[in-house]
């Protein structure tokens, strides 16, 4: 991964030196696609032939390329979903684990080594999960009498295949059987079975996404690795038996079969987890209930309202992506949402009869995610909205322009300061953010709409997205949202954000072919998020690996 | 070989005391430890609080010159008055790492603080970095052959802005945040009957043995960085197995930490800090470890809000904003808030020193504090920079440290303080972290 790091000192000039503040577009050098590591090695496959009527992106001309991918540990969400699917246990132990490490703002667990406290967490969780499984769910998890001939052997094989997402070889099966046999002699069948389950839950094959390596060069990933990547991307959980069977039959290295499986997984209810997880991270929804707001200005603020806000956005995203038109435009411009009674009051619309329901909003006040209370609340301080945070989100998460941190020694002032843009130490970066943030001034720090000051003066909502001609100047967030929804840079950025979420790493030069195809496909589909997910799941970056 | 127990300790004597505050400590008697030759501290405690200690006007004690005996303490440290003679206020150090750091903004100093090195970014954004080397607490622990006890109160997420302790580059040690659970894992098994405990240990060893087998057979089949991760994981599993086999008795009666409190919450923060101190002091006094750290919040404390009326603080503003308001918008209100907040943090440092002082040591009325070196630290100096940094050393360090003083060492590198900490612990290090930034131990 390469990132252009501009020295902040270079950027001390009063003119609009855009090149001084941000770390390139799309977060990497953006220079020539670079050499294809496939030049030196061999690809196991001839490579994916593009559709005959599609131009081959230049970066794809040399055949599939792949980036090195550090080995990742299960995220907290993946752990919880996996034990749910493996054991029928929905106790969600990972909610008490140490938090996930993030790369590019998406949970990755790919860099730091395991910490001692984390091992202890896994050990404790495995003991509890296994004990519960044998005492409460024996039929569901084991499904036979341990005294029966072949029961334990069969369990080791079938449960093991599901726990490790691949078949166990003979020596492994023998080892687990030996564990059972020795333990059963001392402590009985129930305890022994519990120990087998514990050991599997603590095995690296369970805790890490193990992807076998091979001869140096670019190679198609093996079927079980593909199955795992598919299910963990689309379900944030383990493959089901049908997917494992397809892997076992060697079907998944056929791109069409892989796509078929991807579409099957996307139609499954379990895909809701991925849609929710992506939006939660993309929109920085974590910690909403813990936000502190000025209680005299916002007496209606409470942790429960924060929870409702998070739920609104996740339900809305789910409604659009999995039940609606799946369109990015709808996500960014819809004048409806999915809300409950407290939110209805905040938005000034009639409350639903009960719970959460799809509700129309005034289109002159609301347009998609950028006017959701969740976004507006998380980009505001206790008593004041934040031009910087709102502008920064648009730059980083909708335009993929990473803003560098303030240079050392510069005073940080966490208030909306109109003089900042006149200060050469600050302007070169803040010109990218503050003028966007001002356009949101009709929305309070908890997202209520108010376009008049207390003494009846109109609130100024003028803003500008400098450097993006398709948007330029705008008035108010609704106009901004509609303009951004039509902007190609936003489409490309959202495609890249989904890619980053799925790959759990930053994009590199080796991904340029994949990214070009993703951008083209996303454009051709009219920015269909579902098709984007399928395209990522079947992309070269997902199918091929770089063996070093 | 590590000496850090979970299940193996058995207690001599009966039921644990139920008191949760200081009185229980009289039942703990610290192991009598004196170095055979030379003076050095027997244990190290690191105590971290966020941001900077306001500014020099606030932290410099009354007195003239660069070194003088403490006759009084600054107002925000008034809670430390009973321990004035135990303190060495060390002022005006510089974080030279900040001068050569290319990553990030003001808060990156937390990654330098105990490591003395610039950080290693791994992702995008300010917080996606880890420190590039071992931290002084882990270094001392490794030299002593003990497992450091790494605790936190609302330390925040897994990123560089929220971690102070590392066993090496990209090896953050995540703090334990729930003192009741940590108590159980340190002391809990020992309350089981001996035969049950033996059976539980034997089963755990069997399971871990199988896990070790899987780790060993997988590691050679994976490329370099994956193999490194598994090797590290394998070492942790081996350490755990070793502890399960260790069988030393302990001569103390620890007091359980009450459950039923959401120790991770903002509301419980003052309680969490005190219970973590209680836990830490018990662990030290019982000889479970010689090295411990307690991290209060993280480098910015934007996720900490002092809504703690029972602690005399009721500010509906996060700690990061309170610090910035003082720097950028000084008026009577912002000054008062800033002082109240920092006083709160110093009061909790006093709670730690009280607890260490309350454990008797040796036959001559000594205190565990006398043979301990306590490092009080923050990640920032003047106005969010690495300039004019204040550090506090507390405790007798086994006679190696002369306390009750203020010492100003303008221009000296904070790396050199880390060197001094090592030497006060009896280690021979003459550099720590980036050797280019070291001149040698400080003249303390």
XYZ file of C-alpha atoms in Angstrom, chain B residues 108-429:
322
model
C 0.224 10.905 17.947
C 2.399 11.523 21.020
C 0.575 8.797 22.870
C 2.319 6.327 20.598
C 5.681 7.842 21.518
C 5.044 8.197 25.210
C 6.266 4.884 26.606
C 8.105 3.703 23.490
C 10.345 6.629 22.590
C 9.854 6.011 18.889
C 7.878 7.537 16.049
C 4.825 5.533 15.038
C 4.005 3.193 12.151
C 0.851 4.131 10.266
C -0.943 1.187 8.715
C -4.104 2.607 7.263
C -5.588 5.985 6.569
C -6.621 8.668 8.993
C -4.979 10.015 12.105
C -5.611 7.139 14.430
C -4.626 4.201 12.238
C -1.114 3.710 13.537
C 0.640 1.550 16.065
C 3.812 2.252 17.954
C 7.037 1.034 16.403
C 8.600 -0.619 19.392
C 8.269 -1.983 22.882
C 7.026 0.251 25.681
C 9.029 0.713 28.871
C 6.526 -1.135 31.073
C 6.603 -4.216 28.846
C 10.362 -3.991 28.525
C 10.787 -3.978 32.289
C 8.268 -6.809 32.637
C 10.111 -8.908 30.068
C 13.436 -8.294 31.807
C 11.864 -9.364 35.089
C 10.204 -12.402 33.601
C 6.733 -11.258 34.622
C 3.539 -10.477 32.745
C 2.661 -6.821 33.046
C -0.892 -6.124 34.178
C -2.337 -3.681 31.647
C -5.531 -2.004 32.761
C -7.674 0.788 31.401
C -10.692 2.910 32.206
C -12.585 3.745 28.994
C -9.448 3.515 26.888
C -11.311 3.600 23.582
C -11.049 1.608 20.364
C -8.240 -0.478 18.913
C -6.055 2.173 17.348
C -2.906 4.121 18.109
C -4.685 7.033 19.764
C -5.940 4.681 22.450
C -2.997 2.480 23.404
C 0.110 3.169 25.509
C 1.561 -0.303 26.062
C 3.269 -2.456 23.424
C 5.345 -5.618 23.438
C 6.832 -4.529 20.129
C 6.084 -2.882 16.808
C 2.441 -3.481 15.821
C 1.977 -5.413 19.066
C -0.407 -3.299 21.136
C -1.320 -4.687 24.521
C -5.035 -4.109 24.873
C -5.921 -3.001 28.392
C -8.454 -4.911 30.431
C -11.361 -2.612 31.144
C -13.644 -4.506 33.545
C -12.012 -4.928 36.959
C -14.562 -7.450 38.214
C -13.869 -9.803 35.316
C -10.133 -9.250 35.524
C -10.264 -10.028 39.240
C -11.993 -13.318 38.453
C -9.445 -14.245 35.867
C -6.543 -13.373 38.185
C -7.879 -14.760 41.433
C -11.128 -16.543 40.728
C -10.125 -20.106 40.103
C -8.260 -20.214 43.360
C -11.537 -20.227 45.231
C -12.396 -23.614 43.754
C -11.824 -26.797 45.722
C -8.425 -28.250 44.932
C -9.610 -31.319 43.043
C -12.048 -29.344 40.927
C -9.332 -26.857 40.140
C -6.964 -29.632 39.152
C -9.546 -31.134 36.812
C -10.362 -27.760 35.256
C -6.678 -27.065 34.664
C -6.111 -30.481 33.188
C -8.968 -30.036 30.730
C -7.762 -26.577 29.743
C -4.294 -27.947 29.151
C -5.687 -30.698 26.959
C -7.598 -28.210 24.877
C -4.620 -25.855 24.573
C -2.397 -28.752 23.680
C -4.648 -29.527 20.716
C -4.668 -25.839 19.754
C -0.886 -25.772 19.911
C -0.840 -28.721 17.539
C -2.967 -26.862 15.020
C -0.836 -23.717 15.314
C 2.358 -25.701 14.821
C 1.133 -27.542 11.773
C -0.360 -24.456 10.151
C 2.433 -21.952 10.655
C 5.001 -23.337 8.199
C 2.417 -23.481 5.444
C 1.751 -19.751 5.452
C 3.788 -16.843 4.131
C 5.918 -14.566 6.293
C 3.561 -12.074 7.888
C 0.871 -14.673 8.559
C 3.456 -17.010 10.034
C 4.727 -14.209 12.289
C 1.222 -13.663 13.605
C 0.758 -17.349 14.300
C 4.143 -17.622 15.968
C 3.195 -14.800 18.287
C -0.171 -16.441 18.921
C 1.613 -19.724 19.645
C 3.827 -18.004 22.233
C 0.770 -16.585 23.966
C -0.817 -20.044 24.071
C 2.401 -21.507 25.467
C 2.527 -18.816 28.148
C -1.032 -19.657 29.094
C -0.187 -23.348 29.339
C 2.830 -22.538 31.484
C 0.689 -20.565 33.899
C -1.779 -23.438 34.144
C 1.053 -25.725 35.165
C 2.625 -23.365 37.641
C 1.635 -24.185 41.168
C 2.835 -21.588 43.624
C 0.725 -20.691 46.613
C -0.041 -17.083 47.406
C -0.045 -15.553 50.818
C -2.756 -12.976 50.550
C -6.514 -12.680 50.790
C -7.745 -10.599 47.922
C -11.020 -8.737 48.080
C -13.322 -9.304 45.114
C -14.314 -6.388 42.939
C -18.093 -5.942 42.839
C -19.901 -6.899 39.657
C -23.171 -5.466 38.425
C -21.589 -2.210 37.296
C -21.136 -1.271 33.638
C -17.435 -0.491 34.076
C -17.086 0.459 30.395
C -19.641 3.251 30.662
C -18.948 6.936 30.881
C -21.113 7.214 33.997
C -19.092 4.660 35.956
C -15.694 6.132 35.056
C -14.674 7.415 38.512
C -15.697 4.092 40.036
C -13.917 2.161 37.329
C -10.689 4.040 37.970
C -10.786 3.355 41.680
C -11.677 -0.310 41.266
C -8.846 -0.719 38.753
C -6.468 0.804 41.299
C -7.777 -1.604 43.947
C -7.274 -4.524 41.593
C -3.818 -3.407 40.547
C -2.575 -2.908 44.097
C -3.896 -6.316 45.101
C -2.156 -7.931 42.185
C 1.121 -6.208 43.071
C 0.847 -6.954 46.753
C 0.038 -10.587 46.100
C 3.090 -10.924 43.922
C 1.111 -11.758 40.809
C 3.205 -9.248 38.901
C 5.722 -6.474 39.427
C 4.672 -4.248 36.558
C 1.302 -2.637 36.033
C -0.184 0.231 34.086
C -3.488 2.029 34.342
C -4.642 4.086 31.388
C -7.388 6.605 32.017
C -9.131 7.394 28.720
C -6.942 7.999 25.655
C -5.018 10.647 23.805
C -7.892 13.043 23.207
C -10.571 11.982 25.675
C -13.278 13.108 23.269
C -15.300 10.114 24.409
C -15.152 11.043 28.091
C -17.665 13.481 29.585
C -17.349 14.502 33.247
C -20.979 14.016 34.218
C -20.008 12.728 37.673
C -21.847 14.671 40.345
C -20.781 12.171 43.003
C -17.195 13.161 42.184
C -18.053 16.848 42.233
C -17.948 17.233 38.462
C -21.019 17.937 36.377
C -19.900 19.209 32.980
C -21.911 18.272 29.910
C -18.911 18.739 27.647
C -16.368 16.159 26.560
C -12.846 16.323 27.975
C -11.284 17.056 24.618
C -13.459 20.107 24.142
C -12.735 21.215 27.710
C -9.016 21.084 26.936
C -9.388 22.943 23.625
C -11.692 25.562 25.051
C -9.012 26.393 27.585
C -6.341 26.693 24.907
C -8.361 28.679 22.400
C -11.038 30.510 24.290
C -9.819 31.487 27.717
C -12.337 32.943 30.100
C -13.334 32.351 33.698
C -15.622 29.457 32.785
C -13.251 27.596 30.513
C -10.426 28.006 33.026
C -12.520 26.716 35.880
C -13.696 23.675 33.909
C -10.159 22.849 32.881
C -8.877 23.105 36.441
C -11.743 21.029 37.824
C -11.090 18.285 35.324
C -7.359 18.116 35.931
C -7.895 18.231 39.688
C -10.144 15.206 39.298
C -7.389 13.304 37.510
C -4.806 14.262 40.130
C -7.163 13.226 42.924
C -7.285 9.776 41.384
C -3.526 9.664 41.215
C -3.609 10.391 44.923
C -5.962 7.439 45.366
C -3.329 5.237 43.737
C -0.534 6.546 45.939
C -2.688 6.158 49.037
C -3.329 2.533 48.094
C 0.334 1.758 47.473
C 1.301 3.473 50.697
C -1.265 1.547 52.714
C 0.336 -1.831 52.008
C 2.928 -2.481 54.683
C 6.297 -3.786 53.632
C 9.121 -5.072 55.673
C 9.531 -5.086 59.445
C 10.350 -1.395 59.909
C 7.028 0.217 59.049
C 7.884 0.470 55.384
C 5.290 0.830 52.665
C 4.992 -0.905 49.326
C 5.179 2.572 47.786
C 8.752 2.874 49.055
C 10.030 0.039 46.871
C 7.877 0.988 43.898
C 8.529 3.398 41.072
C 5.390 5.139 39.884
C 5.457 6.999 36.565
C 2.684 9.553 36.138
C 2.463 10.697 32.525
C 0.367 12.427 29.911
C 0.663 12.408 26.147
C 0.968 16.171 25.655
C 2.874 19.213 26.802
C 2.315 22.867 26.179
C -0.730 23.545 24.011
C -0.961 20.070 22.508
C 2.730 19.961 21.584
C 5.574 17.879 22.931
C 7.178 20.875 24.611
C 7.377 21.674 28.316
C 6.201 18.268 29.321
C 5.564 17.399 32.920
C 6.252 13.939 34.276
C 5.965 12.819 37.876
C 7.979 10.058 39.488
C 6.614 8.843 42.770
C 7.634 6.318 45.367
C 11.007 5.535 46.817
C 12.119 3.192 44.041
C 13.813 1.149 46.709
C 15.922 4.079 47.774
C 17.148 4.839 44.277
C 15.013 7.967 43.922
C 15.198 11.100 46.015
C 11.701 12.529 46.192
C 9.989 15.615 47.595
C 11.525 17.773 44.835
C 10.894 19.678 41.667
C 13.470 19.231 38.915
C 13.373 21.143 35.662
C 15.430 19.769 32.779
C 14.590 21.996 29.847
C 15.530 20.522 26.497
C 16.131 17.010 27.789
C 14.496 14.286 25.763
C 11.661 12.251 27.187
C 13.512 9.220 25.830
C 16.043 9.894 28.564
C 13.319 9.680 31.157
C 12.488 6.215 29.824
C 16.179 5.337 30.197
C 16.068 6.563 33.780
C 13.003 4.460 34.460
C 14.855 1.385 33.217
C 17.875 2.150 35.390
C 15.750 2.853 38.438
C 14.302 -0.617 37.871
C 17.812 -2.045 37.920
C 18.120 -2.531 34.178
C 21.369 -1.612 32.431
C 19.815 0.216 29.442
